[in-house]
Short mmCIF file of C-alpha atoms and ligand atoms in Angstrom, two decimals:
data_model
loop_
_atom_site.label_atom_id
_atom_site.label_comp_id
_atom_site.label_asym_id
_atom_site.label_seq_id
_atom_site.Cartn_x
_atom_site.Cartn_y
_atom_site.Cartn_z
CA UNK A 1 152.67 139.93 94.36
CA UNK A 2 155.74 141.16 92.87
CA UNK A 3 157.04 144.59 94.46
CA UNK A 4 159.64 146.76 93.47
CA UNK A 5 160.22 150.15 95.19
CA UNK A 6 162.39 152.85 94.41
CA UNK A 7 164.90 151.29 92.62
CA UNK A 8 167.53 152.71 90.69
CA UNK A 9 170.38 151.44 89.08
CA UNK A 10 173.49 153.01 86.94
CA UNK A 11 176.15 151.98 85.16
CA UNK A 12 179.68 153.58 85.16
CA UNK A 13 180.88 154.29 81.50
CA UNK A 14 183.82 155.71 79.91
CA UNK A 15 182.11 158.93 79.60
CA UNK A 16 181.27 159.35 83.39
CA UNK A 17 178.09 157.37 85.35
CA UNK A 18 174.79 156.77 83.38
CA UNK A 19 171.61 156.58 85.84
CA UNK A 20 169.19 153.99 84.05
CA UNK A 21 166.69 153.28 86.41
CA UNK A 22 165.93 156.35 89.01
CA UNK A 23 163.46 155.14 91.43
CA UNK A 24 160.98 152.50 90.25
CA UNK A 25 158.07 151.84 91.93
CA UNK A 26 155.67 149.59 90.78
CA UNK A 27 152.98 146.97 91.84
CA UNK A 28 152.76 143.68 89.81
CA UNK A 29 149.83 141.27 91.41
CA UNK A 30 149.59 138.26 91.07
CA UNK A 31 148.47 136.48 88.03
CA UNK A 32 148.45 139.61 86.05
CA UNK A 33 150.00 140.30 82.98
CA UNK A 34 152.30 143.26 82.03
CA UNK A 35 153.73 144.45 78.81
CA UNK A 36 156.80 147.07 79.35
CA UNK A 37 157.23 149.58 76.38
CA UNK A 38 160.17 151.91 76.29
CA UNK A 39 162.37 152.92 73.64
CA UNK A 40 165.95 151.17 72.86
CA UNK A 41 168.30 152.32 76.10
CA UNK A 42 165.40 153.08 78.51
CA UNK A 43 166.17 150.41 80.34
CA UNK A 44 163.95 147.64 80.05
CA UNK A 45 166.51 144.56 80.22
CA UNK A 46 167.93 146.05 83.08
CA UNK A 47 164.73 146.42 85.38
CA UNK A 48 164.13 143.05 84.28
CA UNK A 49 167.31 141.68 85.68
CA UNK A 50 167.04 143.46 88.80
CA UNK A 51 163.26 141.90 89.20
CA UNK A 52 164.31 138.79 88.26
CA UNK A 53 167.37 138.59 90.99
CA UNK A 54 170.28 138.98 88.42
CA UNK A 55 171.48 142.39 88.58
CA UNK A 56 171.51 144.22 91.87
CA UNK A 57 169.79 147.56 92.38
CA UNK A 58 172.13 150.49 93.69
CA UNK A 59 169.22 150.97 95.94
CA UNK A 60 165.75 150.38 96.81
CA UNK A 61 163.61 146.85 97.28
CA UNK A 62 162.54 143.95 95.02
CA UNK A 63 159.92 141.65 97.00
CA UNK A 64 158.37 138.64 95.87
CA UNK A 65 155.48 137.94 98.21
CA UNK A 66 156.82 139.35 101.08
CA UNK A 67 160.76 137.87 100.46
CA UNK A 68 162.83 141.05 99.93
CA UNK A 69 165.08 139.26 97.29
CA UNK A 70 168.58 141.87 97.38
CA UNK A 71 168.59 140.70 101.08
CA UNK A 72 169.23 137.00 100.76
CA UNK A 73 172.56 135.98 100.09
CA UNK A 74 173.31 134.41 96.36
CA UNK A 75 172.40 131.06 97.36
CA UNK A 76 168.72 132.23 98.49
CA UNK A 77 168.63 134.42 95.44
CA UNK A 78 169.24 131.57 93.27
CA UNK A 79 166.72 128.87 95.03
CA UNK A 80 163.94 131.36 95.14
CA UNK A 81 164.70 132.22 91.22
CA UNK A 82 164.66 128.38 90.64
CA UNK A 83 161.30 127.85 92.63
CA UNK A 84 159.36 130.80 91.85
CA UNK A 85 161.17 132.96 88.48
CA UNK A 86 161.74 132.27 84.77
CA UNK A 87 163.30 134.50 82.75
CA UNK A 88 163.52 134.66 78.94
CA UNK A 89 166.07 136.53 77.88
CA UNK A 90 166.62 138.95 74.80
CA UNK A 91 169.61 137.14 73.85
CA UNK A 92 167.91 133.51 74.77
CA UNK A 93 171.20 132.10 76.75
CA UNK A 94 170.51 128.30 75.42
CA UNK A 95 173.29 125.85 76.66
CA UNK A 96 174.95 125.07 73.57
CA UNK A 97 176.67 122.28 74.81
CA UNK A 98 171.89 120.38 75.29
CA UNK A 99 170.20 119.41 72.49
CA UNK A 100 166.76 122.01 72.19
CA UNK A 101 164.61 119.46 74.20
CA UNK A 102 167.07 118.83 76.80
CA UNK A 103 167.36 122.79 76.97
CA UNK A 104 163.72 123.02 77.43
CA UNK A 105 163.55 119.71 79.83
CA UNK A 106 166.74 120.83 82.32
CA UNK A 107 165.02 123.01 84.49
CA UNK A 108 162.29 121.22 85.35
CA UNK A 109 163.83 118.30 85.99
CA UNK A 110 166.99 119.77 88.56
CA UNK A 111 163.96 121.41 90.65
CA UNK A 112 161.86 118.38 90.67
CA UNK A 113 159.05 119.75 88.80
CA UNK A 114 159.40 117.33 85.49
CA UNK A 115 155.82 116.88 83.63
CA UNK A 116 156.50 115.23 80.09
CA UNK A 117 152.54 115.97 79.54
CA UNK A 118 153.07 119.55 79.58
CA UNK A 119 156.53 119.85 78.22
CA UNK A 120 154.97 118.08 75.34
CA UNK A 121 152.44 120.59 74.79
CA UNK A 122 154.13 123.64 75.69
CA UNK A 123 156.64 122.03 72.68
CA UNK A 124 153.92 121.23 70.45
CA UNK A 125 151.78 124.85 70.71
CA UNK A 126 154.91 126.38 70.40
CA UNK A 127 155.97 124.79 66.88
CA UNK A 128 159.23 123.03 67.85
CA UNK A 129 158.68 118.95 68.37
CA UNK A 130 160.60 118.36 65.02
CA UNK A 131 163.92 119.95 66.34
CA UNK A 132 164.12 118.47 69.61
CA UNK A 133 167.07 116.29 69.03
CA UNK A 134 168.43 119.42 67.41
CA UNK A 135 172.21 121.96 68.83
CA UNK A 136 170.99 125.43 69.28
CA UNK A 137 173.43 126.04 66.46
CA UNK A 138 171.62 124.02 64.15
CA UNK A 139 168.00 126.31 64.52
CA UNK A 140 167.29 129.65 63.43
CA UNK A 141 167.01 133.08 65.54
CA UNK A 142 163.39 132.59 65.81
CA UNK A 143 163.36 128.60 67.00
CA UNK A 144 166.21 129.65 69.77
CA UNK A 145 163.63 132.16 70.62
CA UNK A 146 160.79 129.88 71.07
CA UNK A 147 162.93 127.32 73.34
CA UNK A 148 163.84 129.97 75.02
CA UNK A 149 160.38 130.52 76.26
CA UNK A 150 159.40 126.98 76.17
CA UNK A 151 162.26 126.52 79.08
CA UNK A 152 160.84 129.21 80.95
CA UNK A 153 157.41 128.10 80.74
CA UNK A 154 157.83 124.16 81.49
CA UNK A 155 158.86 124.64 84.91
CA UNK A 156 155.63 126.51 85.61
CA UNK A 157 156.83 129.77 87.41
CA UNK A 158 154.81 132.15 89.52
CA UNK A 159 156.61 135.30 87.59
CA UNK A 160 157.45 134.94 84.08
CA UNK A 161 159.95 137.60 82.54
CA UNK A 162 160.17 138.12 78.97
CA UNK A 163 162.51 139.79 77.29
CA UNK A 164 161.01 140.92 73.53
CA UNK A 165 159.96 137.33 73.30
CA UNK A 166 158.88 138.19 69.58
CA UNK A 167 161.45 139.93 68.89
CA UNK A 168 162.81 137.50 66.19
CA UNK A 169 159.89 136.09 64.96
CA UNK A 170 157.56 136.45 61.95
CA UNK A 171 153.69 137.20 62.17
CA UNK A 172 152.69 133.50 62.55
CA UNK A 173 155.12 132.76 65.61
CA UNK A 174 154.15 136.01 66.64
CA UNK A 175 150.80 135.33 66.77
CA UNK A 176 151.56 131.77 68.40
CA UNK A 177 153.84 132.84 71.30
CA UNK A 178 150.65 135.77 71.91
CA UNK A 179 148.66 132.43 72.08
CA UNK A 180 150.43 129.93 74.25
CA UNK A 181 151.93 133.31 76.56
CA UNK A 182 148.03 134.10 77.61
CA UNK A 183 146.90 130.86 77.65
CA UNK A 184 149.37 129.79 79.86
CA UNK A 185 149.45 132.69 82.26
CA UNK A 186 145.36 133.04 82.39
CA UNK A 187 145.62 128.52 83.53
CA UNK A 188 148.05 128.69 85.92
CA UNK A 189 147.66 132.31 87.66
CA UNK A 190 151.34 133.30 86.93
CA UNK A 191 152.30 136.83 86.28
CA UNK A 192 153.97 137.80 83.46
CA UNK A 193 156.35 140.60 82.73
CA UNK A 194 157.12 141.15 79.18
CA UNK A 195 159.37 143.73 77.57
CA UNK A 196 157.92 144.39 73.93
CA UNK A 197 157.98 146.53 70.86
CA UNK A 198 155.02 144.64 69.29
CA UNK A 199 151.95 146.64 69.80
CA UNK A 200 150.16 143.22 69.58
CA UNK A 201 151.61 141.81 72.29
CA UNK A 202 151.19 144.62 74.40
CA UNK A 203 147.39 144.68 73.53
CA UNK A 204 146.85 141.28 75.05
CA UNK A 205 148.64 141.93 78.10
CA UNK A 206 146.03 143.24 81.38
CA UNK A 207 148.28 146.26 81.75
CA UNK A 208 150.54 148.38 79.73
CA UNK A 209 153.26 150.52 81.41
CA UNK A 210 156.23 152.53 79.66
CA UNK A 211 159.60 153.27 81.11
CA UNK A 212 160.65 156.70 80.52
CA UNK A 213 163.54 159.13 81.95
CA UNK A 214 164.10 155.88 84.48
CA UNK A 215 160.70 155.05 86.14
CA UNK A 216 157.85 153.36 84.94
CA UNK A 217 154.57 154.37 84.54
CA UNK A 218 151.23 152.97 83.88
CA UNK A 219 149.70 153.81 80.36
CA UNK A 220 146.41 151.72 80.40
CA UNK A 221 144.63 148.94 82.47
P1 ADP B 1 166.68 148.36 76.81
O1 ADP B 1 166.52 146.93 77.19
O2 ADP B 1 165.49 149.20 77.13
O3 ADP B 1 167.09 148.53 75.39
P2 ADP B 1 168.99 148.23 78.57
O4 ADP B 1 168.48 147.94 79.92
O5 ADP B 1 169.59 147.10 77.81
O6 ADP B 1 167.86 148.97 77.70
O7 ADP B 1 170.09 149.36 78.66
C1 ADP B 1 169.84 150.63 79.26
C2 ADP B 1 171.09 151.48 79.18
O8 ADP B 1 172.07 150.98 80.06
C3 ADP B 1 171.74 151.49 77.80
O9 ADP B 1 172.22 152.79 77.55
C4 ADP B 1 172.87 150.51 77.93
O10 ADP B 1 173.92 150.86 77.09
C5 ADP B 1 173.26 150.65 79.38
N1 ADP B 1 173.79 149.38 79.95
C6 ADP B 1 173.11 148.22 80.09
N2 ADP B 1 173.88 147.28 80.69
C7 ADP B 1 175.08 147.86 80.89
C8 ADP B 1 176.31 147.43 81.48
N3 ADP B 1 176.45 146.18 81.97
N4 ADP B 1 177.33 148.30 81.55
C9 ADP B 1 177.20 149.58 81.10
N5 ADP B 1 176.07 150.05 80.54
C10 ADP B 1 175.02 149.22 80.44
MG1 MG B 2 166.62 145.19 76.13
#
C-alpha cells in the first residue's frame, strides 16, 4: 500500500509563492491501478515526484508499506526507489550516452533483478526489438516514450508511475502501451499510478481520481 497524507508542496516564483499541492490524501492499495486526470498546471508531475521519492513535500507523509519515505536519508530514498519504484517520466530521461536496449536492460541488471525472458517480451509487446542497438537520438518521440516504459517495467516494480505514458504516441501505440500496462500490472500485482489525458487510458485503469485546486479526489471506482 502506497500512502500519502496531507501533502502539500509549493514552489517560489518570481511573482511570489505558488501552492501546488495543498494537502493530499490518498490511499493507493496494492496491485491497483490509478489513472490521475487534471488539467495542464494542476500538478500532476509534481505529486508524482513527491510519491515517487524525488521531490520533497513541504509537509505531510509518503509511506510505502509502512516505510515513511521523506524520513530516510537520500541513500534509503534511493535503495527503496531502486527495489520497490519505477518511474516513467513525461520527459522520458533516457541516458543518451546507452544504446535503447542497454537503457531498458541497466536497471535491472545494477539491482540484480536481470531476466532476458521478460526484457525480451516486455521489448517485443511493446514494438521496439528492431531499434535496440539504436542512440535515443536516433528514435522518434514516441519510441523514447516506449523505452521509457519498457525500463520501468523490466525491473518489475511494486509501484509503477507514469507520467502521460501516451502522451506522444499514435492510436496503435496507444492502444499497445493500454495493453502491455494492464497486462503487466493485473500478472505481477504491482500498482500503477498513471498521469493521463487519454480518456482511454483512464477507462482501463480500476480507479479514476482528478487533481483539482491541489488535492485529489476520487471520480469513479
Ligand atoms: P502538470 O503535470 O499537472 O501539468 P506540474 O506538476 O508540472 O503540473 O506543475 C504544476 C505547477 O507547478 C505549474 O504551474 C508549474 O509551472 C509549477 N512548477 C512545477 N515545477 C516547478 C519548479 N521546479 N519550480 C517552479 N514552479 C514549478
Ligand atoms: Mg506533467
Amino acid at each position: 500500500m502506497l500512502a500519502v497524507k496531507n501533502v502539500s508542496k509549493s514552489y517560489v516564483i518570481p511573482e511570489g509563492v505558488q501552492e501546488v499541492l495543498k494537502g493530499v490524501s490518498f490511499d493507493f492499495p496494492r496491485g491497483s491501478s490509478f489513472a490521475i486526470l487534471g488539467e495542464s498546471g494542476s500538478g500532476k508531475s509534481t505529486l508524482l515526484h513527491v510519491m515517487a521519492g524525488l521531490e520533497k513535500p513541504d509537509t505531510g507523509t509518503v509511506t510505502l508499506n509502512d516505510t515513511n519515505m521523506w524520513i530516510l536519508n537520500e541513500s534509503g530514498r534511493a535503495k527503496l526507489r531502486r527495489e520497490k519504484m519505477a518511474v516513467v517520466f513525461q520527459q522520458y530521461n533516457l541516458i543518451n550516452s546507452l544504446t535503447i536496449g542497454q537503457n531498458i536492460s541497466f536497471l535491472p541488471k545494477l539491482a540484480g533483478r536481470y531476466d532476458s525472458s521478460f526484457i525480451r517480451k516486455t521489448v517485443d509487446a511493446l514494438g521496439l526489438s528492431n531499434i535496440l542497438s539504436k542512440y535515443p537520438e536516433q528514435t522518434s518521440g514516441g519510441q523514447q516514450q516506449r523505452t521509457a516504459l519498457a525500463r520501468a517495467l523490466v525491473s518489475k516494480p511494486s509501484v509503477i508511475f507514469a507520467d502521460e505514458p501516451t502522451g506522444n504516441l499514435d492510436e496503435d501505440n496507444t492502444q499497445r502501451v493500454i495493453e502491455v500496462l494492464t497486462k503487466f500490472t493485473n500478472n505481477m500485482s504491482t500498482s500503477l499510478i498513471v498521469a493521463t489525458h487519454s480518456e482511454l487510458l483512464a477507462s482501463k485503469m480500476n480507479s479514476v481520481t482528478v487533481l483539482e485546486g491541489g488535492t485529489l479526489k476520487l471520480v469513479k471506482t
